[in-house]
Coordinates of C-alpha atoms and ligand atoms in Angstrom, one line a residue:
S1 CA 0.2 0.3 -0.2
G2 CA 1.0 3.3 -0.4
P3 CA 0.0 7.5 -1.0
L4 CA -2.2 7.9 -4.1
K5 CA 0.8 8.1 -7.2
D6 CA 1.4 7.2 -11.0
M7 CA 1.1 3.1 -10.8
D8 CA 1.8 0.2 -13.5
F9 CA 0.8 -3.1 -12.7
S10 CA 1.2 -6.6 -14.5
V11 CA -1.1 -9.2 -14.6
Q12 CA -1.0 -13.0 -15.5
E13 CA -4.0 -13.5 -17.9
G14 CA -6.6 -16.0 -16.8
G15 CA -5.1 -15.5 -13.0
G16 CA -8.7 -15.4 -11.3
P17 CA -10.2 -12.8 -9.0
R18 CA -6.7 -10.1 -7.3
I19 CA -6.0 -7.6 -4.8
L20 CA -3.5 -5.6 -7.0
H21 CA -2.8 -2.5 -4.6
Q22 CA -3.7 -0.4 -1.5
F23 CA -4.1 3.5 -1.6
T24 CA -3.8 5.2 1.8
L25 CA -6.2 8.7 2.2
E26 CA -4.7 11.5 3.0
P27 CA -6.8 14.6 4.5
P28 CA -9.1 16.0 3.8
A29 CA -9.9 12.9 1.1
V30 CA -12.2 10.7 2.3
S31 CA -12.5 7.7 -0.4
F32 CA -11.3 7.5 -4.2
R33 CA -12.7 6.7 -7.8
A34 CA -11.7 5.2 -10.3
S35 CA -12.7 5.9 -15.0
G36 CA -11.5 4.1 -17.4
E37 CA -10.9 1.0 -19.1
K38 CA -12.3 -1.1 -16.3
A39 CA -13.6 -4.0 -18.0
G40 CA -16.3 -4.9 -15.8
I41 CA -13.9 -5.5 -13.4
I42 CA -11.0 -3.6 -12.5
D43 CA -12.3 -1.0 -10.0
I44 CA -11.0 0.3 -6.2
E45 CA -13.0 0.5 -3.1
P46 CA -13.9 3.9 -2.7
R47 CA -13.3 4.2 1.6
T48 CA -10.5 1.3 1.8
G49 CA -9.1 2.3 -1.9
I50 CA -8.5 -1.4 -2.6
L51 CA -7.5 -1.6 -6.2
Y52 CA -8.5 -5.0 -7.3
I53 CA -9.3 -7.4 -10.0
N54 CA -13.0 -9.7 -9.7
G55 CA -12.5 -11.7 -12.4
S56 CA -9.8 -12.8 -15.5
L57 CA -8.1 -10.2 -17.7
D58 CA -7.2 -11.6 -21.3
W59 CA -4.4 -11.2 -23.7
E60 CA -6.3 -11.7 -26.2
T61 CA -8.9 -9.6 -25.8
K62 CA -7.1 -6.2 -24.0
Q63 CA -3.5 -6.4 -23.5
V64 CA -3.3 -3.1 -21.4
H65 CA -5.7 -1.8 -19.5
K66 CA -5.4 2.2 -18.8
L67 CA -7.5 3.6 -15.7
Q68 CA -7.4 6.9 -14.0
V69 CA -7.9 6.9 -9.4
E70 CA -8.4 10.7 -8.6
S71 CA -8.9 10.8 -4.5
L72 CA -12.1 13.1 -3.3
D73 CA -13.4 14.5 -0.1
E74 CA -17.0 14.9 1.4
S75 CA -18.4 17.3 -0.6
G76 CA -17.3 14.8 -3.8
N77 CA -14.6 17.5 -5.2
T78 CA -10.7 15.7 -6.2
V79 CA -8.3 16.1 -3.9
K80 CA -5.4 14.5 -5.6
G81 CA -5.1 13.1 -9.2
P82 CA -5.9 11.7 -11.8
Y83 CA -3.6 9.5 -11.5
A84 CA -2.4 6.6 -14.2
V85 CA -2.8 3.6 -13.4
T86 CA -1.7 0.4 -15.7
I87 CA -2.2 -2.4 -15.7
Y88 CA -0.5 -4.9 -18.3
V89 CA -1.8 -8.1 -19.4
E90 CA 0.2 -11.2 -19.5
D91 CA 0.2 -13.7 -21.9
I92 CA 0.0 -17.5 -21.4
N93 CA -0.1 -20.3 -23.1
D94 CA -3.8 -20.7 -23.2
N95 CA -4.7 -21.1 -27.3
P96 CA -3.7 -24.2 -29.6
P97 CA -2.3 -23.4 -33.2
E98 CA -5.0 -23.7 -35.7
F99 CA -4.2 -24.5 -39.5
D100 CA -5.5 -22.4 -41.7
Q101 CA -7.2 -24.8 -43.7
K102 CA -8.9 -28.0 -42.9
R103 CA -7.0 -29.6 -45.6
Y104 CA -4.6 -28.9 -47.8
F105 CA -4.4 -29.9 -52.1
G106 CA -0.5 -29.8 -53.5
V107 CA 0.4 -31.5 -57.0
V108 CA 4.7 -32.8 -57.4
R109 CA 6.1 -33.6 -60.6
Q110 CA 7.9 -36.0 -60.5
N111 CA 12.5 -35.3 -60.8
S112 CA 11.7 -32.1 -58.4
R113 CA 14.8 -30.9 -57.5
P114 CA 15.6 -31.9 -53.4
G115 CA 14.1 -29.4 -50.4
K116 CA 12.6 -27.0 -53.8
P117 CA 9.2 -26.3 -51.8
F118 CA 5.8 -27.1 -53.7
M119 CA 3.6 -25.7 -51.7
H120 CA 3.1 -24.3 -47.8
V121 CA 0.8 -25.3 -45.0
H122 CA 0.3 -22.4 -42.5
A123 CA -1.3 -22.1 -39.3
T124 CA -2.1 -19.4 -36.7
D125 CA -2.1 -19.1 -32.8
R126 CA -3.4 -16.6 -31.2
D127 CA -0.9 -16.2 -28.3
D128 CA 1.6 -14.1 -27.8
P129 CA 3.7 -13.9 -31.2
K130 CA 6.8 -12.2 -29.1
T131 CA 6.8 -15.1 -26.5
P132 CA 7.3 -19.3 -27.7
H133 CA 3.2 -19.9 -26.9
A134 CA 3.1 -18.9 -30.4
Q135 CA 6.0 -20.4 -31.8
L136 CA 4.9 -22.7 -33.8
S137 CA 7.0 -26.2 -35.2
Y138 CA 5.7 -28.3 -38.0
S139 CA 6.5 -32.1 -38.3
I140 CA 5.3 -35.0 -41.0
L141 CA 3.9 -37.0 -38.6
H142 CA 2.3 -39.8 -40.7
H143 CA 3.1 -40.6 -44.4
F144 CA 0.8 -42.7 -46.2
P145 CA 1.7 -44.7 -48.0
N146 CA 5.7 -44.6 -47.3
P147 CA 7.2 -47.6 -49.1
Y148 CA 10.9 -46.3 -48.6
E149 CA 13.4 -45.8 -45.7
E150 CA 13.2 -42.2 -45.8
M151 CA 10.8 -40.5 -46.1
L152 CA 9.8 -39.0 -49.5
F153 CA 8.8 -35.8 -48.4
Q154 CA 9.8 -33.5 -45.9
I155 CA 8.3 -30.3 -44.1
D156 CA 10.2 -27.1 -43.1
N157 CA 9.4 -26.9 -39.2
A158 CA 9.4 -23.2 -39.4
T159 CA 7.5 -22.3 -42.7
G160 CA 5.4 -25.0 -43.0
A161 CA 7.6 -25.6 -47.0
I162 CA 6.4 -28.7 -48.1
S163 CA 9.2 -30.0 -50.0
P164 CA 10.4 -33.7 -51.9
S165 CA 13.4 -34.6 -50.3
R166 CA 16.1 -36.4 -51.4
T167 CA 14.7 -39.8 -51.9
G168 CA 11.9 -38.4 -53.0
S169 CA 13.3 -36.4 -56.0
Y170 CA 14.6 -39.8 -56.9
Y171 CA 12.7 -42.4 -56.4
L172 CA 8.6 -40.1 -56.5
D173 CA 7.0 -42.2 -60.0
P174 CA 3.3 -41.5 -60.8
Q175 CA 3.5 -45.0 -62.6
K176 CA 4.1 -46.0 -59.6
Q177 CA 2.2 -44.1 -57.1
D178 CA 0.6 -40.7 -58.0
T179 CA -1.7 -40.2 -54.5
F180 CA 0.3 -39.5 -50.8
I181 CA -1.2 -38.3 -48.2
L182 CA 0.5 -36.7 -44.9
V183 CA -1.0 -35.9 -41.9
V184 CA 1.1 -33.0 -41.1
F185 CA 1.5 -32.0 -37.0
V186 CA 2.4 -28.7 -35.3
K187 CA 3.0 -27.6 -32.0
D188 CA 3.2 -24.1 -30.1
M189 CA 6.3 -23.5 -27.9
A190 CA 8.6 -23.8 -30.7
G191 CA 8.0 -27.5 -30.2
T192 CA 10.5 -28.1 -27.3
T193 CA 8.4 -29.0 -24.8
T194 CA 5.4 -31.3 -24.1
N195 CA 3.1 -29.8 -22.6
A196 CA 2.6 -27.6 -25.7
F197 CA -0.7 -27.5 -27.7
S198 CA -1.0 -29.3 -31.1
S199 CA -3.0 -29.7 -34.1
S200 CA -2.7 -31.6 -37.1
V201 CA -4.3 -31.7 -40.8
D202 CA -4.7 -33.8 -43.5
V203 CA -2.5 -33.1 -46.5
I204 CA -2.6 -34.3 -50.2
I205 CA 0.2 -34.7 -52.4
V206 CA -0.7 -35.4 -55.9
V207 CA 2.6 -36.5 -58.3
M208 CA 2.6 -35.8 -62.2
E209 CA 4.9 -36.6 -64.6
S210 CA 7.7 -34.2 -64.9
L211 CA 7.9 -31.9 -67.8
W212 CA 11.6 -31.6 -67.5
K213 CA 12.9 -34.7 -69.4
A214 CA 15.8 -35.2 -71.4
P215 CA 15.4 -35.4 -75.1
P216 CA 17.2 -38.5 -76.7
T217 CA 20.1 -37.9 -78.9
I218 CA 20.2 -35.4 -81.3
H219 CA 21.5 -36.5 -84.7
I220 CA 23.0 -33.7 -86.9
K221 CA 23.8 -33.8 -90.3
E222 CA 27.5 -32.5 -91.2
N223 CA 27.9 -29.4 -93.2
S224 CA 23.8 -28.2 -93.4
T225 CA 22.9 -25.8 -95.8
Q226 CA 20.3 -24.9 -93.6
V227 CA 19.8 -21.8 -92.5
H228 CA 21.3 -21.2 -88.8
P229 CA 20.4 -21.3 -86.1
V230 CA 18.7 -24.4 -86.8
N231 CA 15.9 -25.8 -84.1
I232 CA 17.0 -29.1 -83.0
T233 CA 15.1 -30.2 -79.7
K234 CA 13.4 -28.2 -76.5
V235 CA 13.5 -28.9 -73.2
R236 CA 10.5 -27.2 -70.3
S237 CA 10.4 -26.9 -67.0
N238 CA 7.5 -27.7 -64.8
E239 CA 8.4 -23.9 -63.3
P240 CA 7.0 -20.9 -65.0
G241 CA 9.3 -18.3 -65.7
V242 CA 12.3 -19.9 -65.4
I243 CA 15.5 -18.8 -66.9
Y244 CA 17.2 -20.9 -69.6
D245 CA 20.9 -21.1 -69.6
I246 CA 23.6 -24.1 -71.3
F247 CA 26.1 -25.0 -69.0
E248 CA 29.2 -26.7 -71.0
K249 CA 31.1 -29.3 -69.4
E250 CA 33.7 -29.9 -71.7
K251 CA 36.3 -26.9 -71.8
L252 CA 35.6 -26.2 -75.6
P253 CA 36.8 -22.8 -77.4
R254 CA 33.1 -22.3 -78.5
L255 CA 29.7 -24.3 -77.6
P256 CA 27.8 -24.3 -81.2
F257 CA 24.1 -24.8 -79.2
S258 CA 22.0 -22.0 -77.8
I259 CA 18.7 -21.9 -75.9
S260 CA 15.7 -19.5 -76.0
E261 CA 14.1 -17.8 -73.1
N262 CA 11.1 -20.5 -73.5
G263 CA 13.3 -23.3 -74.0
D264 CA 14.0 -24.5 -77.6
I265 CA 17.6 -25.0 -78.6
Y266 CA 19.5 -24.6 -81.7
V267 CA 22.8 -25.2 -83.4
T268 CA 24.2 -22.0 -84.2
E269 CA 26.4 -23.6 -87.3
P270 CA 26.9 -26.2 -89.7
L271 CA 29.5 -28.9 -87.7
D272 CA 31.8 -30.7 -89.3
R273 CA 32.4 -34.7 -88.4
E274 CA 35.7 -34.7 -88.6
E275 CA 36.5 -31.8 -86.2
K276 CA 34.2 -33.4 -83.8
D277 CA 31.7 -36.2 -83.7
T278 CA 29.7 -35.9 -80.4
Y279 CA 28.7 -32.9 -78.5
T280 CA 27.5 -33.2 -74.5
F281 CA 26.4 -30.2 -72.6
F282 CA 23.2 -29.3 -69.7
V283 CA 20.4 -27.4 -70.1
V284 CA 19.6 -25.9 -66.2
T285 CA 17.7 -23.5 -65.4
K286 CA 17.7 -20.7 -63.1
D287 CA 15.2 -18.4 -60.7
K288 CA 15.5 -14.7 -61.1
G289 CA 18.0 -14.6 -57.9
G290 CA 20.2 -17.4 -60.4
E291 CA 19.2 -19.8 -57.7
L292 CA 18.8 -23.8 -59.7
V293 CA 15.3 -24.8 -60.5
D294 CA 15.7 -28.2 -62.0
K295 CA 18.3 -30.8 -62.3
P296 CA 20.5 -30.1 -64.9
L297 CA 19.4 -32.0 -67.8
Q298 CA 22.2 -33.0 -70.4
I299 CA 21.9 -33.0 -74.4
H300 CA 23.7 -35.6 -76.6
V301 CA 24.7 -34.7 -79.9
I302 CA 26.3 -37.1 -82.6
V303 CA 27.2 -35.6 -85.6
E304 CA 25.9 -37.6 -88.6
D305 CA 28.7 -38.3 -91.3
I306 CA 28.5 -37.6 -95.0
N307 CA 30.5 -38.5 -97.7
D308 CA 32.6 -34.4 -97.8
N309 CA 35.7 -35.6 -97.9
P310 CA 37.8 -37.5 -101.1
P311 CA 40.3 -40.2 -101.0
V312 CA 44.1 -39.0 -100.2
C313 CA 47.1 -40.7 -101.7
Q314 CA 49.6 -41.0 -98.2
K315 CA 52.3 -40.5 -100.5
D316 CA 52.9 -38.0 -103.2
L317 CA 54.9 -40.8 -105.2
T318 CA 55.3 -44.3 -104.4
V319 CA 58.2 -46.1 -105.6
I320 CA 58.6 -49.7 -105.7
E321 CA 61.6 -51.4 -106.5
V322 CA 61.0 -55.0 -108.8
Q323 CA 63.7 -57.5 -109.2
E324 CA 63.3 -59.0 -112.7
N325 CA 63.2 -62.4 -111.3
E326 CA 59.9 -61.8 -109.1
R327 CA 57.4 -64.2 -110.5
E328 CA 54.4 -63.6 -112.2
G329 CA 51.4 -62.7 -109.4
S330 CA 53.7 -61.7 -107.0
N331 CA 52.9 -58.9 -104.4
I332 CA 55.1 -56.6 -105.7
G333 CA 53.8 -53.6 -102.7
T334 CA 50.7 -51.4 -101.7
V335 CA 49.6 -48.0 -102.9
F336 CA 48.7 -46.3 -99.2
A337 CA 45.4 -44.2 -99.7
M338 CA 43.6 -42.9 -96.7
D339 CA 39.7 -40.9 -96.4
M340 CA 38.9 -38.6 -93.8
D341 CA 35.0 -39.9 -93.3
K342 CA 33.6 -42.1 -90.6
K343 CA 35.4 -45.4 -90.6
D344 CA 33.6 -48.7 -91.8
T345 CA 31.5 -47.0 -93.6
L346 CA 30.9 -46.7 -97.6
N347 CA 31.4 -42.9 -96.9
S348 CA 35.3 -43.9 -96.6
R349 CA 35.3 -47.3 -98.4
L350 CA 38.6 -47.0 -101.4
Q351 CA 38.6 -48.8 -103.8
F352 CA 41.7 -49.3 -106.1
H353 CA 42.3 -49.3 -109.7
I354 CA 45.3 -48.8 -112.6
Q355 CA 43.9 -46.3 -114.6
S356 CA 47.5 -46.2 -117.0
Q357 CA 51.0 -47.5 -117.4
E358 CA 54.2 -46.2 -118.7
P359 CA 55.6 -47.5 -120.6
E360 CA 52.7 -50.0 -122.1
F361 CA 56.1 -51.8 -122.8
P362 CA 56.6 -54.7 -123.8
M363 CA 52.5 -55.2 -123.6
K364 CA 49.8 -53.2 -121.3
N365 CA 48.3 -54.7 -118.3
L366 CA 51.8 -55.8 -116.6
F367 CA 50.7 -55.0 -113.1
Y368 CA 46.8 -55.4 -111.2
V369 CA 46.1 -53.8 -108.5
Q370 CA 43.7 -55.5 -105.8
Q371 CA 40.5 -53.6 -105.9
D372 CA 39.6 -53.4 -102.0
T373 CA 43.5 -53.7 -100.3
G374 CA 45.8 -51.6 -103.0
T375 CA 48.3 -54.4 -103.3
L376 CA 50.5 -54.2 -106.8
H377 CA 50.9 -57.6 -108.5
L378 CA 52.8 -58.2 -111.4
A379 CA 50.2 -59.6 -113.6
G380 CA 51.2 -62.5 -116.4
R381 CA 55.5 -61.8 -116.6
S382 CA 59.1 -61.0 -114.9
L383 CA 59.9 -58.0 -115.8
S384 CA 63.2 -57.4 -118.1
K385 CA 65.1 -54.4 -117.1
R386 CA 65.9 -54.4 -120.7
E387 CA 62.9 -53.9 -122.3
S388 CA 62.1 -50.5 -119.6
A389 CA 63.9 -50.1 -116.1
K390 CA 60.9 -48.1 -115.2
Y391 CA 56.8 -47.8 -115.1
F392 CA 54.9 -44.9 -113.9
L393 CA 50.9 -46.1 -112.7
K394 CA 48.1 -43.8 -112.7
V395 CA 46.4 -46.0 -109.6
L396 CA 42.4 -44.7 -109.4
V397 CA 41.2 -44.3 -106.1
T398 CA 37.2 -43.6 -105.7
D399 CA 35.2 -43.5 -103.0
P400 CA 31.6 -43.7 -103.8
D401 CA 31.6 -40.2 -104.6
F402 CA 34.9 -38.7 -105.1
K403 CA 38.3 -40.5 -106.9
T404 CA 41.8 -39.1 -106.4
I405 CA 45.0 -40.3 -108.6
C406 CA 47.9 -42.0 -106.7
D407 CA 50.9 -42.0 -108.5
V408 CA 53.1 -45.2 -108.6
E409 CA 56.8 -45.8 -109.6
V410 CA 58.0 -48.9 -110.6
H411 CA 61.8 -49.7 -110.8
V412 CA 62.4 -52.8 -112.0
I413 CA 65.9 -53.9 -110.4
D414 CA 68.4 -56.9 -111.1
I415 CA 70.6 -58.5 -108.4
N416 CA 74.1 -56.5 -109.4
D417 CA 71.7 -53.7 -108.8
Q418 CA 70.2 -54.1 -105.4
I419 CA 73.8 -56.0 -103.7
P420 CA 77.0 -53.8 -105.8
I421 CA 79.8 -56.2 -106.0
F422 CA 82.8 -54.0 -107.6
E423 CA 85.1 -55.8 -109.6
K424 CA 88.7 -55.1 -110.1
S425 CA 87.4 -52.3 -113.3
D426 CA 84.8 -50.8 -111.4
V427 CA 86.7 -49.9 -108.4
S428 CA 89.7 -48.4 -110.7
I429 CA 87.2 -46.2 -111.8
F430 CA 85.7 -45.3 -108.2
N431 CA 89.1 -44.5 -107.4
T432 CA 89.4 -42.4 -110.3
I433 CA 86.3 -40.4 -109.6
L434 CA 87.7 -40.1 -106.2
D435 CA 91.0 -38.8 -107.5
V436 CA 89.7 -36.0 -109.9
P437 CA 90.4 -32.6 -107.7
I438 CA 87.6 -30.7 -107.1
Ligands
CA1 CA1 -0.3 -21.0 -27.9
CA2 CA1 -2.9 -16.6 -23.9
CA3 CA1 34.7 -40.0 -98.6
CA4 CA1 32.6 -36.5 -93.5

C-alpha cells in the first residue's frame, strides 16, 4: 500500500480475482474513484482504496488497461489526481495453433529438386507472437504410403514449406504411386516441451509426370546447308518463369548451341564431323535470383557423317622396286590411301584401279591392283630391265563420290643393282673418280 500516485501493474491473464494494491487516504480525502478501461471487473473500493480485479483478464482480448484514479473530499471534489494506473496483461499459453485450412492439396512433379518447396501449410496461434506461446513448429506425423526407409517428403519446421526429400526427388513416380497423404503436425512452444498445444491436418499430394526431361540423343548431319540457327530440340521446366541456360561440360573454345528464353535449343552453325563428332552439354534453369530450379539435364548430340572427304594418297609418289626374277602374280607393294570420313562406312570405302601404265611395253597390263586393298601384283610375266627400267602407274582411288589419282613408279632392278659387287676394273674407275680434284 501507499499514497496515490502513477502506478503500473503486470497481471497474468486468466489468473482469477485478486487485489493489486491499496492506496492510503490522505486528509481531507475520504474516498477514491477510478475511471477508464475497467473492463467491468477492475475497480477501486472507495473507502478502503483497494484496487482489485473481480475476474480474469484475457491477453487475446485486451493487452493493456488504462485507468485514472483520484481521491475525493466529503463534497465529492477532487483532492489529488487523477493519476494514471496502467495494468499490463501478461500472456499465458492458452491457445492451440490452428491450421488455416481444413485440408491441403498439393501437386509435385516427378524429378523435382530435393528441398524445393511445392506447397506450404500454415497455422495461426492467438497467443503472444513475441513469446514461445505462439512459436510454431511443423512436422510430418504420418506419411501414407511410406514405401522407402526415408520419407519422400519433408517439411520446413519453421515455415511449413513442403518439398521432396532426396529420396523423393529420386523415387517419386506417378506410374508407381500418384497420391500420398501426409498428416502434418504443428506444436506451439517451438515444439520443445511435451505440454505444448498441437493440431494436425491432412495434406493430399498428387505426383505428376515431369515436363523436365532430357530429350533423346540428337543426330545432326554435318555440313548442313540450312540457314542457321536451326532448332534441334526443346526442354520445358515444370516451373513457370524460369531462365534457361546452357552449361558446357567440355572445355570447348566455343559451343555451337544456344537456348531461347522458352527452352528451344538451336545449333548455331554447320558442324563438321571430322572436327568433332559428338557434343555433350547441360541445360539448366535458374530463378530470378540465379538459384538452380531443376536438376541439370544432359543433352547429347551426335554429328552424322556425310561423304565430304575425297580419298587422299599417303605419298605423292609411291616408289616400288621389283627384281627381274620376281614371278608373275607376286605381290610387289601397296598403294596406301586414306579417307577422313567415318571409318567402316561406305563414305570411306576406298577402291583401287590402275588407270594407266607408262610405257605400255612390252605390253599393257603388266600390273594389277587388288581393288579393295591397294596391293600391287605382277600380272602375266616377270619384268625385264632391258625392256624398261621404270614404269609409271596412275592408280585411281575412289570412294562412292570422289576420285583421286595416286602416282606409282616401279623400278626394275637386277641382282647386281641390288647388291653392288665391284670388280677390279670398276674399283679403279671408282678410285679415279675420287682422285679428281674438286
Ligand atoms: Ca499457443
Ligand atoms: Ca494467451
Ligand atoms: Ca569420303
Ligand atoms: Ca564426313
